[in-house]
Amino acid sequence: MGPIREMLSQSDINEQKWRVLRVLDERGPSELTLVAKEACLLLPSLTRIIRAMEDEGLATRATDAGDRRKSIATITEAGRALIVAHMAESNAIFARLEQDFGREKLEQLLDLLDELQTLDLYKP
Amino acid sequence: MGPIREMLSQSDINEQKWRVLRVLDERGPSELTLVAKEACLLLPSLTRIIRAMEDEGLATRATDAGDRRKSIATITEAGRALIVAHMAESNAIFARLEQDFGREKLEQLLDLLDELQTLDLYKP
DNA sequence: GCATAATAGTTAACATGTAAAGTATAAGGA
DNA sequence: TCCTTATACTTTACATGTTAACTATTATGC
């Protein structure tokens, strides 16, 4: 993810915020636990990140009406604009990776990682 | 690597020190840049870790005679003893992973990751 | 219903990662 | 030889990850 980090460092955003933005954009308003899982973050990290993102106007939050323990995060227009601004470059980086590494291998790798992550190695 | 971390947390050692110990054990006395590469650490991290390991008597250091910029790290008997003490459990964890995930898949995954890491995505 | 447990997040304290600048030594070229 | 560049770390400062303890709210068993 080095190239992605490099791309984002030009802007006023980092890798974690980028992942959160993309999750919120793809899945719509979501509770924080889900966002954390999708963005591969622990909740304490997400707490920190999303507070910053609120301050920067990239996302908003509201407590869920049905279950007041839950907090629902939503991407703002500014957040969406940031995604649009970087999407072309992001795609180019990904295309480059596909070309250098091989599309099949890349898919294989991602599948294996996904599968490994769903394995629960703790239970016996 | 969760299970490995769990195993080590019982003891007075952590994941990074474990990796450094294993590198030093497998490759013998080595300069720090090599150790960092093999243990997937940046040099500043290694500096911190190896100082602690010296204090705990797990490794020693000496400046290279031929090139006085280099620092050569060596595992001690205490370090080797720590490896021995945890090796059986480490092997069991790995065997468990092989069983749950599949040996072939695991090898495939490690190969792909290795290959990806050698790719230089920054150059042209 | 009420006590207990479970869930969703937050906070705080500490460990670790990372980038940038600094030091010391070595190598190369005019 | 002297100046410049490169290498091998170290130090510093800050970002991020991680664990444990905490609050608030909801679900469950009796």
XYZ file of C-alpha atoms (C1' of nucleotides) in Angstrom:
308
model
C 0.000 0.000 0.000
C 3.018 2.240 -0.184
C 1.912 3.919 -3.417
C -1.553 4.592 -2.007
C -0.054 6.189 1.072
C 2.134 8.286 -1.171
C -0.833 9.431 -3.208
C -2.811 10.374 -0.135
C 0.039 12.148 1.591
C -0.135 14.750 -1.153
C -3.593 15.524 0.081
C -4.792 16.221 3.603
C -5.857 12.664 4.286
C -4.282 9.354 5.273
C -4.684 5.677 4.583
C -7.151 5.000 7.395
C -9.431 7.872 6.527
C -9.333 6.772 2.923
C -10.511 3.290 3.896
C -13.266 4.674 6.106
C -14.428 7.024 3.371
C -14.625 4.192 0.881
C -16.579 2.005 3.259
C -19.047 4.778 4.001
C -19.368 5.552 0.326
C -19.931 1.951 -0.713
C -22.206 0.826 2.088
C -23.992 4.012 2.981
C -24.609 5.120 6.578
C -23.196 2.394 8.821
C -22.714 1.659 12.491
C -19.166 2.013 13.713
C -18.562 -1.645 14.497
C -19.271 -2.514 10.885
C -17.105 0.297 9.573
C -14.249 -0.868 11.768
C -14.530 -4.413 10.496
C -14.679 -3.341 6.850
C -11.823 -0.894 7.190
C -9.670 -3.313 9.194
C -9.520 -1.035 12.203
C -10.090 -1.565 15.893
C -12.842 0.469 17.462
C -10.520 2.698 19.498
C -8.686 3.635 16.314
C -11.940 4.306 14.536
C -13.141 6.515 17.361
C -10.069 8.676 16.905
C -10.277 8.719 13.131
C -13.937 9.469 12.828
C -13.737 12.322 15.313
C -11.057 13.879 13.116
C -13.152 13.257 10.038
C -16.119 14.977 11.647
C -13.938 17.977 12.451
C -12.791 18.082 8.841
C -16.332 17.802 7.537
C -15.805 14.474 5.793
C -18.404 12.548 7.782
C -21.204 13.040 10.275
C -22.516 10.924 13.111
C -25.844 10.321 14.791
C -26.990 7.866 17.424
C -29.257 5.168 16.048
C -32.931 5.779 16.781
C -33.762 2.139 17.417
C -30.704 1.246 19.489
C -29.207 4.188 21.289
C -25.924 2.373 21.890
C -25.192 2.494 18.206
C -23.629 5.372 16.362
C -24.293 5.713 12.656
C -21.675 7.369 10.480
C -22.473 8.982 7.147
C -20.210 10.392 4.453
C -20.667 14.054 3.530
C -20.493 15.711 0.139
C -16.994 16.900 0.952
C -16.036 13.307 1.718
C -17.477 12.106 -1.535
C -15.625 14.851 -3.368
C -12.378 13.670 -1.860
C -13.015 10.182 -3.132
C -13.774 11.456 -6.607
C -10.647 13.578 -6.547
C -8.434 10.574 -5.889
C -10.297 7.795 -7.620
C -8.563 8.087 -10.974
C -5.139 7.918 -9.388
C -6.188 5.103 -7.118
C -7.401 3.096 -10.090
C -4.166 3.757 -11.928
C -2.134 2.478 -9.019
C -4.266 -0.608 -8.849
C -3.987 -1.182 -12.576
C -0.246 -0.868 -12.314
C -0.193 -3.453 -9.566
C -2.313 -5.787 -11.640
C 0.039 -5.381 -14.544
C 3.256 -5.882 -12.591
C 2.061 -8.695 -10.398
C -0.488 -10.365 -12.619
C -4.220 -10.206 -12.382
C -4.723 -13.860 -11.583
C -2.131 -13.890 -8.851
C -3.589 -10.760 -7.332
C -7.061 -12.253 -7.207
C -5.683 -15.464 -5.790
C -3.809 -13.569 -3.110
C -6.819 -11.522 -2.087
C -9.005 -14.613 -1.948
C -6.505 -16.462 0.222
C -6.197 -13.514 2.587
C -9.946 -13.199 2.852
C -10.302 -16.845 3.645
C -7.527 -16.775 6.178
C -9.124 -13.854 7.934
C -12.447 -15.653 8.339
C -10.669 -18.631 9.919
C -11.084 -18.643 13.656
C -7.861 -20.038 14.989
C -8.739 -19.473 18.606
C -11.663 -21.780 19.082
C -10.514 -25.471 19.191
C -0.187 -14.099 14.064
C -2.620 -13.676 16.918
C -1.893 -17.100 18.386
C 1.846 -16.520 18.280
C 1.418 -13.221 20.089
C -0.708 -14.976 22.656
C 1.924 -17.636 23.197
C 4.673 -15.084 23.624
C 2.702 -12.808 25.908
C 2.797 -15.586 28.499
C 6.524 -15.150 28.493
C 8.572 -11.982 28.853
C 8.999 -11.474 25.153
C 7.015 -10.100 22.232
C 6.500 -10.759 18.556
C 9.300 -8.513 17.336
C 11.885 -9.931 19.691
C 10.784 -13.406 18.700
C 11.391 -12.632 15.033
C 14.802 -11.104 15.757
C 15.795 -14.092 17.870
C 14.860 -16.484 15.124
C 16.791 -14.531 12.516
C 19.887 -14.420 14.697
C 19.550 -18.102 15.467
C 19.109 -19.141 11.857
C 21.663 -16.882 10.221
C 24.228 -16.487 12.958
C 25.828 -13.119 13.823
C 24.415 -10.554 11.410
C 24.581 -6.859 10.703
C 21.524 -4.902 11.756
C 20.368 -3.913 8.283
C 20.084 -7.581 7.365
C 18.306 -8.453 10.591
C 15.821 -5.656 10.002
C 15.089 -6.878 6.496
C 14.643 -10.486 7.586
C 12.494 -9.586 10.585
C 10.376 -7.091 8.626
C 11.369 -4.175 10.818
C 12.622 -0.690 10.088
C 16.002 0.186 11.473
C 14.688 2.606 14.098
C 12.452 -0.121 15.465
C 15.306 -2.580 15.474
C 17.533 -0.136 17.317
C 14.952 0.043 20.089
C 14.329 -3.684 20.184
C 17.919 -4.809 20.161
C 18.856 -2.418 22.928
C 16.160 -4.007 25.079
C 17.340 -7.456 24.093
C 20.875 -6.584 25.112
C 19.613 -5.382 28.479
C 17.737 -8.659 28.916
C 20.782 -10.715 27.941
C 19.196 -12.203 24.825
C 21.699 -10.778 22.350
C 25.031 -8.978 22.200
C 26.446 -6.437 19.801
C 29.861 -5.507 18.470
C 31.032 -3.109 15.788
C 32.330 -4.868 12.717
C 36.126 -4.963 12.546
C 36.292 -4.445 8.789
C 33.659 -1.719 8.525
C 33.188 0.260 11.688
C 29.833 1.608 10.559
C 28.335 -1.836 10.900
C 27.045 -3.356 14.084
C 26.961 -7.135 14.343
C 24.346 -8.742 16.562
C 24.712 -12.210 18.046
C 22.264 -14.379 19.947
C 23.247 -15.475 23.463
C 22.685 -18.794 25.168
C 19.773 -17.273 27.052
C 18.288 -16.222 23.730
C 18.702 -19.674 22.307
C 17.112 -21.141 25.420
C 14.084 -18.921 24.912
C 13.689 -20.217 21.387
C 13.933 -23.802 22.557
C 11.386 -23.129 25.270
C 8.810 -21.911 22.770
C 9.637 -23.952 19.707
C 7.302 -26.858 20.428
C 4.347 -24.556 20.943
C 5.257 -22.504 17.905
C 5.351 -25.615 15.766
C 2.004 -26.732 17.151
C 0.422 -23.418 16.250
C 1.827 -23.632 12.774
C 0.644 -27.202 12.375
C -2.809 -26.152 13.488
C -2.815 -23.387 10.902
C -1.731 -25.822 8.219
C -4.515 -28.160 9.195
C -7.270 -25.556 9.341
C -6.245 -23.593 6.294
C -4.652 -26.278 4.176
C -0.994 -26.844 3.524
C -1.136 -26.082 -0.164
C -3.020 -22.853 0.295
C -0.653 -21.755 2.995
C 2.370 -22.329 0.796
C 0.669 -20.589 -2.074
C -0.145 -17.607 0.115
C 3.386 -17.296 1.454
C 4.830 -17.567 -2.052
C 2.528 -14.858 -3.365
C 3.361 -12.554 -0.484
C 7.065 -13.111 -0.971
C 6.779 -12.326 -4.640
C 4.702 -9.245 -4.022
C 7.221 -7.953 -1.559
C 10.078 -8.226 -4.041
C 8.101 -6.215 -6.591
C 9.303 -2.645 -6.753
C 6.256 -0.569 -7.445
C 7.979 2.766 -7.115
C 10.478 2.721 -9.931
C 9.403 3.510 -13.506
C -39.902 -6.747 37.006
C -35.032 -7.100 38.264
C -30.568 -8.698 38.483
C -27.117 -10.219 35.297
C -24.955 -10.522 31.207
C -24.027 -8.853 26.613
C -23.301 -5.174 23.190
C -21.578 -0.557 21.316
C -18.567 2.779 21.946
C -15.197 5.724 24.483
C -11.125 6.797 27.219
C -6.592 6.206 28.863
C -2.058 4.199 28.944
C 1.256 2.201 26.656
C 3.606 -0.307 22.649
C 4.916 -0.070 18.043
C 5.530 1.968 13.375
C 7.317 5.630 10.530
C 9.488 9.780 8.648
C 12.990 13.108 9.010
C 17.095 14.769 10.610
C 21.526 13.782 12.689
C 26.192 11.196 13.437
C 29.959 8.451 12.120
C 32.436 5.876 8.816
C 33.601 4.459 4.206
C 33.945 4.850 -0.896
C 34.777 7.499 -5.279
C 36.146 11.143 -8.203
C 38.706 15.581 -9.420
C 44.709 14.546 -0.996
C 40.343 16.723 -0.505
C 35.593 17.110 -1.432
C 31.391 14.864 -2.311
C 28.418 11.135 -1.961
C 26.851 6.870 -0.012
C 26.209 3.644 3.744
C 24.915 2.125 8.477
C 22.944 3.143 11.855
C 20.787 6.402 15.929
C 17.771 9.936 17.736
C 13.679 12.513 17.871
C 9.009 13.483 17.227
C 4.877 12.099 16.062
C 1.226 8.759 14.134
C -0.966 4.537 14.733
C -2.079 0.055 16.910
C -3.468 -2.450 20.992
C -5.076 -3.680 25.489
C -7.746 -2.904 29.497
C -10.876 -0.431 32.018
C -14.986 2.365 31.785
C -19.906 4.255 30.484
C -24.280 3.710 28.505
C -27.734 1.006 26.611
C -30.049 -3.239 25.474
C -31.099 -8.226 25.902
C -31.823 -12.468 28.842
C -32.893 -15.618 32.664
C -35.160 -16.184 36.733
